Amino acid sequence: GTCEELVDRLQANDLIAKRSISDSHLHLRLNPQSFRGDEGLPEDFYCPITMEVMEDPVMAADGHTYDRLAIQQSFASGNTKSPMTNQLLETANLIPNRNMKSRIADWKDKNRGMKGITNRTQQLVGELVTSTTASA
């Protein structure tokens, strides 16, 4: 019936959108400079999961630093592997990276006159919505 066809179409569109977001996220992880709005900002200020400047940097068991919320969400979704190495993490314990937090705060203080740090995730989602709407 018509209802079943509509559900099938919606599920297919949902899968396409999820793949598109996943592909875009992978592209950004592999090519972060392609979406940088913050010139002069050190690469290590960006969370490798969200590709945004970290608010609460923490070090995971893999030795890499992530934004706390992003790595906690990764753990909450059942992922026990390192986002950077894909190796199994021995523990979900997170250690605050105070040095990184201080460096980011110092950079923000020194560069307040700049346009500010852009929220690239919002921009990406906006572009994806626009492109999927335009192609529909």
Short mmCIF file of N, CA and C in Angstrom, two decimals:
data_model
loop_
_atom_site.label_atom_id
_atom_site.label_comp_id
_atom_site.label_asym_id
_atom_site.label_seq_id
_atom_site.Cartn_x
_atom_site.Cartn_y
_atom_site.Cartn_z
N GLY A 1 0.79 -1.19 0.00
CA GLY A 1 0.00 0.00 0.00
C GLY A 1 0.84 1.27 0.00
N THR A 2 0.17 2.37 -0.08
CA THR A 2 0.80 3.68 -0.14
C THR A 2 1.60 3.99 1.12
N CYS A 3 1.06 3.63 2.26
CA CYS A 3 1.74 3.90 3.53
C CYS A 3 3.07 3.15 3.61
N GLU A 4 3.07 1.89 3.19
CA GLU A 4 4.30 1.09 3.23
C GLU A 4 5.35 1.66 2.28
N GLU A 5 4.90 2.10 1.10
CA GLU A 5 5.83 2.69 0.14
C GLU A 5 6.45 3.96 0.71
N LEU A 6 5.63 4.76 1.39
CA LEU A 6 6.12 6.00 2.00
C LEU A 6 7.16 5.69 3.08
N VAL A 7 6.87 4.70 3.92
CA VAL A 7 7.82 4.30 4.96
C VAL A 7 9.12 3.83 4.33
N ASP A 8 9.04 3.01 3.28
CA ASP A 8 10.24 2.54 2.59
C ASP A 8 11.06 3.70 2.04
N ARG A 9 10.35 4.66 1.42
CA ARG A 9 11.05 5.82 0.86
C ARG A 9 11.72 6.65 1.94
N LEU A 10 11.02 6.85 3.06
CA LEU A 10 11.59 7.62 4.17
C LEU A 10 12.81 6.92 4.75
N GLN A 11 12.73 5.60 4.89
CA GLN A 11 13.88 4.86 5.42
C GLN A 11 15.06 4.94 4.47
N ALA A 12 14.81 4.86 3.16
CA ALA A 12 15.88 4.97 2.18
C ALA A 12 16.51 6.36 2.23
N ASN A 13 15.67 7.41 2.31
CA ASN A 13 16.20 8.77 2.41
C ASN A 13 17.01 8.96 3.68
N ASP A 14 16.55 8.37 4.79
CA ASP A 14 17.27 8.45 6.07
C ASP A 14 18.65 7.81 5.94
N LEU A 15 18.70 6.64 5.30
CA LEU A 15 19.97 5.94 5.11
C LEU A 15 20.92 6.77 4.25
N ILE A 16 20.39 7.36 3.18
CA ILE A 16 21.21 8.21 2.30
C ILE A 16 21.75 9.41 3.07
N ALA A 17 20.90 10.05 3.87
CA ALA A 17 21.35 11.21 4.66
C ALA A 17 22.42 10.81 5.66
N LYS A 18 22.23 9.67 6.34
CA LYS A 18 23.23 9.21 7.31
C LYS A 18 24.56 8.92 6.63
N ARG A 19 24.51 8.29 5.46
CA ARG A 19 25.75 8.00 4.72
C ARG A 19 26.43 9.30 4.30
N SER A 20 25.64 10.26 3.86
CA SER A 20 26.19 11.54 3.43
C SER A 20 26.89 12.25 4.59
N ILE A 21 26.25 12.25 5.76
CA ILE A 21 26.86 12.87 6.94
C ILE A 21 28.12 12.11 7.33
N SER A 22 28.05 10.79 7.30
CA SER A 22 29.21 9.96 7.65
C SER A 22 30.36 10.22 6.68
N ASP A 23 30.07 10.26 5.38
CA ASP A 23 31.11 10.53 4.38
C ASP A 23 31.71 11.91 4.57
N SER A 24 30.87 12.90 4.86
CA SER A 24 31.36 14.26 5.07
C SER A 24 32.23 14.34 6.31
N HIS A 25 31.81 13.64 7.38
CA HIS A 25 32.59 13.64 8.62
C HIS A 25 33.94 12.98 8.38
N LEU A 26 33.96 11.86 7.63
CA LEU A 26 35.22 11.20 7.32
C LEU A 26 36.12 12.13 6.51
N HIS A 27 35.54 12.82 5.52
CA HIS A 27 36.32 13.76 4.71
C HIS A 27 36.95 14.84 5.60
N LEU A 28 36.17 15.35 6.55
CA LEU A 28 36.69 16.39 7.43
C LEU A 28 37.78 15.85 8.34
N ARG A 29 37.63 14.61 8.81
CA ARG A 29 38.67 14.03 9.67
C ARG A 29 39.97 13.85 8.90
N LEU A 30 39.86 13.48 7.61
CA LEU A 30 41.04 13.25 6.80
C LEU A 30 41.59 14.55 6.22
N ASN A 31 40.73 15.55 6.05
CA ASN A 31 41.13 16.83 5.45
C ASN A 31 40.59 18.00 6.27
N PRO A 32 41.01 18.12 7.53
CA PRO A 32 40.42 19.17 8.38
C PRO A 32 40.63 20.58 7.84
N GLN A 33 41.71 20.79 7.11
CA GLN A 33 41.99 22.13 6.60
C GLN A 33 40.96 22.57 5.56
N SER A 34 40.20 21.62 5.00
CA SER A 34 39.23 21.98 3.96
C SER A 34 38.02 22.71 4.52
N PHE A 35 37.85 22.71 5.84
CA PHE A 35 36.67 23.33 6.42
C PHE A 35 37.03 24.24 7.57
N ARG A 36 38.27 24.71 7.59
CA ARG A 36 38.72 25.56 8.69
C ARG A 36 38.25 26.98 8.47
N GLY A 37 37.63 27.53 9.50
CA GLY A 37 37.24 28.93 9.44
C GLY A 37 38.13 29.77 10.33
N ASP A 38 39.07 29.13 11.01
CA ASP A 38 39.88 29.81 12.01
C ASP A 38 41.35 29.78 11.62
N GLU A 39 41.77 30.79 10.88
CA GLU A 39 43.16 30.85 10.46
C GLU A 39 44.07 31.03 11.66
N GLY A 40 45.17 30.32 11.66
CA GLY A 40 46.16 30.49 12.71
C GLY A 40 45.88 29.70 13.97
N LEU A 41 44.78 28.98 14.01
CA LEU A 41 44.45 28.19 15.19
C LEU A 41 45.21 26.86 15.10
N PRO A 42 45.98 26.52 16.14
CA PRO A 42 46.74 25.26 16.09
C PRO A 42 45.83 24.04 15.88
N GLU A 43 46.29 23.12 15.04
CA GLU A 43 45.52 21.91 14.72
C GLU A 43 45.12 21.13 15.95
N ASP A 44 46.00 21.08 16.96
CA ASP A 44 45.70 20.24 18.13
C ASP A 44 44.62 20.84 19.02
N PHE A 45 44.12 22.04 18.71
CA PHE A 45 43.00 22.62 19.45
C PHE A 45 41.67 21.99 19.04
N TYR A 46 41.66 21.31 17.90
CA TYR A 46 40.44 20.72 17.37
C TYR A 46 40.26 19.29 17.85
N CYS A 47 39.05 18.97 18.28
CA CYS A 47 38.71 17.60 18.66
C CYS A 47 38.69 16.74 17.39
N PRO A 48 39.38 15.60 17.39
CA PRO A 48 39.37 14.76 16.20
C PRO A 48 38.02 14.11 15.91
N ILE A 49 37.11 14.15 16.87
CA ILE A 49 35.77 13.57 16.66
C ILE A 49 34.84 14.61 16.05
N THR A 50 34.75 15.79 16.65
CA THR A 50 33.80 16.81 16.21
C THR A 50 34.37 17.78 15.19
N MET A 51 35.69 17.86 15.13
CA MET A 51 36.39 18.83 14.28
C MET A 51 36.13 20.26 14.72
N GLU A 52 35.76 20.42 15.98
CA GLU A 52 35.55 21.75 16.55
C GLU A 52 36.58 22.00 17.64
N VAL A 53 36.78 23.28 17.96
CA VAL A 53 37.70 23.63 19.03
C VAL A 53 37.17 23.02 20.33
N MET A 54 38.06 22.37 21.07
CA MET A 54 37.64 21.69 22.29
C MET A 54 37.29 22.68 23.39
N GLU A 55 36.19 22.40 24.08
CA GLU A 55 35.76 23.20 25.23
C GLU A 55 36.34 22.61 26.51
N ASP A 56 36.34 21.29 26.59
CA ASP A 56 36.79 20.59 27.80
C ASP A 56 37.70 19.43 27.36
N PRO A 57 38.97 19.74 27.01
CA PRO A 57 39.86 18.71 26.50
C PRO A 57 40.24 17.68 27.57
N VAL A 58 40.14 16.41 27.18
CA VAL A 58 40.51 15.31 28.07
C VAL A 58 41.35 14.31 27.28
N MET A 59 42.27 13.64 28.00
CA MET A 59 43.09 12.63 27.36
C MET A 59 42.48 11.26 27.65
N ALA A 60 42.33 10.46 26.59
CA ALA A 60 41.80 9.10 26.73
C ALA A 60 42.97 8.13 26.86
N ALA A 61 42.65 6.86 27.05
CA ALA A 61 43.66 5.82 27.26
C ALA A 61 44.59 5.65 26.06
N ASP A 62 44.18 6.14 24.88
CA ASP A 62 45.03 6.04 23.69
C ASP A 62 46.09 7.15 23.63
N GLY A 63 46.06 8.07 24.62
CA GLY A 63 47.03 9.16 24.65
C GLY A 63 46.61 10.36 23.82
N HIS A 64 45.48 10.27 23.13
CA HIS A 64 44.99 11.38 22.32
C HIS A 64 44.01 12.22 23.12
N THR A 65 43.92 13.49 22.75
CA THR A 65 43.03 14.42 23.44
C THR A 65 41.77 14.64 22.62
N TYR A 66 40.63 14.62 23.31
CA TYR A 66 39.32 14.80 22.71
C TYR A 66 38.52 15.77 23.56
N ASP A 67 37.45 16.33 22.98
CA ASP A 67 36.52 17.10 23.80
C ASP A 67 35.74 16.10 24.66
N ARG A 68 35.60 16.39 25.94
CA ARG A 68 34.99 15.45 26.89
C ARG A 68 33.63 14.94 26.40
N LEU A 69 32.76 15.87 26.01
CA LEU A 69 31.41 15.47 25.61
C LEU A 69 31.44 14.52 24.41
N ALA A 70 32.31 14.80 23.45
CA ALA A 70 32.38 13.97 22.24
C ALA A 70 32.84 12.54 22.55
N ILE A 71 33.89 12.40 23.35
CA ILE A 71 34.39 11.06 23.66
C ILE A 71 33.42 10.32 24.59
N GLN A 72 32.76 11.05 25.49
CA GLN A 72 31.77 10.40 26.35
C GLN A 72 30.58 9.91 25.53
N GLN A 73 30.17 10.68 24.54
CA GLN A 73 29.07 10.25 23.67
C GLN A 73 29.49 9.02 22.86
N SER A 74 30.75 8.99 22.45
CA SER A 74 31.26 7.83 21.73
C SER A 74 31.20 6.59 22.61
N PHE A 75 31.64 6.73 23.86
CA PHE A 75 31.58 5.61 24.81
C PHE A 75 30.13 5.20 25.07
N ALA A 76 29.25 6.18 25.23
CA ALA A 76 27.84 5.90 25.54
C ALA A 76 27.15 5.15 24.41
N SER A 77 27.63 5.34 23.18
CA SER A 77 27.03 4.63 22.04
C SER A 77 27.58 3.21 21.91
N GLY A 78 28.44 2.82 22.87
CA GLY A 78 28.96 1.46 22.87
C GLY A 78 30.32 1.31 22.20
N ASN A 79 30.88 2.40 21.73
CA ASN A 79 32.18 2.34 21.07
C ASN A 79 33.29 2.28 22.12
N THR A 80 34.09 1.23 22.10
CA THR A 80 35.19 1.09 23.05
C THR A 80 36.54 1.16 22.34
N LYS A 81 36.53 1.65 21.09
CA LYS A 81 37.78 1.77 20.33
C LYS A 81 38.20 3.23 20.24
N SER A 82 39.49 3.42 20.07
CA SER A 82 40.04 4.77 19.90
C SER A 82 39.57 5.36 18.58
N PRO A 83 39.03 6.59 18.61
CA PRO A 83 38.65 7.24 17.35
C PRO A 83 39.86 7.53 16.46
N MET A 84 41.04 7.59 17.04
CA MET A 84 42.25 7.91 16.27
C MET A 84 42.96 6.67 15.73
N THR A 85 43.03 5.61 16.54
CA THR A 85 43.81 4.43 16.14
C THR A 85 42.95 3.21 15.83
N ASN A 86 41.69 3.26 16.21
CA ASN A 86 40.75 2.15 16.06
C ASN A 86 41.15 0.93 16.91
N GLN A 87 42.06 1.14 17.84
CA GLN A 87 42.46 0.07 18.77
C GLN A 87 41.52 0.08 19.97
N LEU A 88 41.32 -1.09 20.57
CA LEU A 88 40.47 -1.19 21.75
C LEU A 88 41.09 -0.39 22.89
N LEU A 89 40.29 0.44 23.55
CA LEU A 89 40.77 1.22 24.69
C LEU A 89 40.69 0.36 25.94
N GLU A 90 41.77 0.36 26.72
CA GLU A 90 41.82 -0.47 27.93
C GLU A 90 40.89 0.05 29.01
N THR A 91 40.63 1.34 29.00
CA THR A 91 39.76 1.94 30.02
C THR A 91 39.02 3.14 29.42
N ALA A 92 37.89 3.47 30.00
CA ALA A 92 37.13 4.65 29.57
C ALA A 92 37.47 5.86 30.44
N ASN A 93 38.47 5.71 31.32
CA ASN A 93 38.87 6.82 32.17
C ASN A 93 39.40 7.97 31.32
N LEU A 94 39.04 9.18 31.71
CA LEU A 94 39.48 10.38 31.00
C LEU A 94 40.23 11.28 31.97
N ILE A 95 41.34 11.83 31.49
CA ILE A 95 42.16 12.71 32.32
C ILE A 95 42.06 14.13 31.75
N PRO A 96 41.64 15.11 32.56
CA PRO A 96 41.58 16.49 32.06
C PRO A 96 42.94 16.92 31.51
N ASN A 97 42.93 17.52 30.32
CA ASN A 97 44.16 18.03 29.73
C ASN A 97 44.19 19.54 30.00
N ARG A 98 44.65 19.87 31.21
CA ARG A 98 44.64 21.28 31.65
C ARG A 98 45.57 22.15 30.81
N ASN A 99 46.68 21.58 30.37
CA ASN A 99 47.61 22.33 29.53
C ASN A 99 46.92 22.75 28.23
N MET A 100 46.21 21.82 27.60
CA MET A 100 45.51 22.14 26.35
C MET A 100 44.41 23.17 26.60
N LYS A 101 43.66 23.00 27.68
CA LYS A 101 42.58 23.94 28.00
C LYS A 101 43.15 25.34 28.19
N SER A 102 44.28 25.44 28.87
CA SER A 102 44.93 26.72 29.11
C SER A 102 45.42 27.34 27.80
N ARG A 103 46.01 26.52 26.94
CA ARG A 103 46.50 27.02 25.64
C ARG A 103 45.35 27.57 24.80
N ILE A 104 44.23 26.84 24.79
CA ILE A 104 43.06 27.29 24.01
C ILE A 104 42.52 28.60 24.58
N ALA A 105 42.41 28.68 25.91
CA ALA A 105 41.91 29.90 26.56
C ALA A 105 42.83 31.08 26.26
N ASP A 106 44.15 30.86 26.33
CA ASP A 106 45.11 31.92 26.01
C ASP A 106 44.95 32.39 24.58
N TRP A 107 44.80 31.44 23.65
CA TRP A 107 44.65 31.80 22.24
C TRP A 107 43.37 32.62 22.05
N LYS A 108 42.27 32.18 22.68
CA LYS A 108 41.01 32.91 22.56
C LYS A 108 41.15 34.33 23.11
N ASP A 109 41.83 34.48 24.26
CA ASP A 109 42.03 35.81 24.85
C ASP A 109 42.82 36.71 23.92
N LYS A 110 43.87 36.18 23.31
CA LYS A 110 44.73 36.97 22.44
C LYS A 110 44.06 37.32 21.12
N ASN A 111 43.06 36.55 20.73
CA ASN A 111 42.46 36.71 19.41
C ASN A 111 40.98 37.10 19.47
N ARG A 112 40.59 37.78 20.54
CA ARG A 112 39.18 38.18 20.70
C ARG A 112 38.69 39.08 19.57
N GLY A 113 39.57 39.87 19.00
CA GLY A 113 39.17 40.80 17.94
C GLY A 113 38.84 40.11 16.63
N MET A 114 39.22 38.84 16.52
CA MET A 114 38.93 38.12 15.28
C MET A 114 37.44 37.80 15.22
N LYS A 115 37.00 37.28 14.10
CA LYS A 115 35.59 36.99 13.89
C LYS A 115 35.05 35.98 14.90
N GLY A 116 35.90 35.27 15.55
CA GLY A 116 35.45 34.26 16.50
C GLY A 116 35.56 32.87 15.92
N ILE A 117 35.38 31.94 16.77
CA ILE A 117 35.51 30.55 16.35
C ILE A 117 34.18 30.09 15.78
N THR A 118 34.22 29.60 14.57
CA THR A 118 32.99 29.20 13.90
C THR A 118 32.57 27.82 14.35
N ASN A 119 31.29 27.58 14.32
CA ASN A 119 30.77 26.26 14.65
C ASN A 119 30.63 25.50 13.34
N ARG A 120 31.68 24.76 13.00
CA ARG A 120 31.72 24.08 11.71
C ARG A 120 30.67 22.98 11.60
N THR A 121 30.29 22.37 12.71
CA THR A 121 29.28 21.31 12.64
C THR A 121 27.95 21.89 12.17
N GLN A 122 27.57 23.06 12.72
CA GLN A 122 26.32 23.69 12.28
C GLN A 122 26.40 24.04 10.80
N GLN A 123 27.55 24.54 10.36
CA GLN A 123 27.71 24.88 8.96
C GLN A 123 27.56 23.63 8.09
N LEU A 124 28.20 22.54 8.52
CA LEU A 124 28.16 21.30 7.75
C LEU A 124 26.74 20.77 7.64
N VAL A 125 26.03 20.74 8.76
CA VAL A 125 24.65 20.26 8.75
C VAL A 125 23.80 21.15 7.84
N GLY A 126 24.00 22.47 7.92
CA GLY A 126 23.27 23.38 7.05
C GLY A 126 23.53 23.11 5.58
N GLU A 127 24.80 22.85 5.25
CA GLU A 127 25.14 22.55 3.86
C GLU A 127 24.53 21.23 3.42
N LEU A 128 24.55 20.23 4.30
CA LEU A 128 23.97 18.93 3.96
C LEU A 128 22.46 19.04 3.75
N VAL A 129 21.79 19.79 4.64
CA VAL A 129 20.34 19.97 4.50
C VAL A 129 20.03 20.67 3.19
N THR A 130 20.81 21.71 2.88
CA THR A 130 20.61 22.45 1.64
C THR A 130 20.83 21.55 0.43
N SER A 131 21.92 20.76 0.45
CA SER A 131 22.23 19.91 -0.71
C SER A 131 21.23 18.77 -0.86
N THR A 132 20.76 18.18 0.25
CA THR A 132 19.78 17.10 0.14
C THR A 132 18.42 17.64 -0.25
N THR A 133 18.09 18.85 0.20
CA THR A 133 16.81 19.46 -0.18
C THR A 133 16.83 19.82 -1.66
N ALA A 134 17.97 20.35 -2.11
CA ALA A 134 18.09 20.76 -3.51
C ALA A 134 18.05 19.56 -4.45
N SER A 135 18.58 18.42 -4.01
CA SER A 135 18.62 17.25 -4.89
C SER A 135 17.35 16.42 -4.82
N ALA A 136 16.47 16.75 -3.87
CA ALA A 136 15.23 15.96 -3.72
C ALA A 136 14.18 16.35 -4.73
#
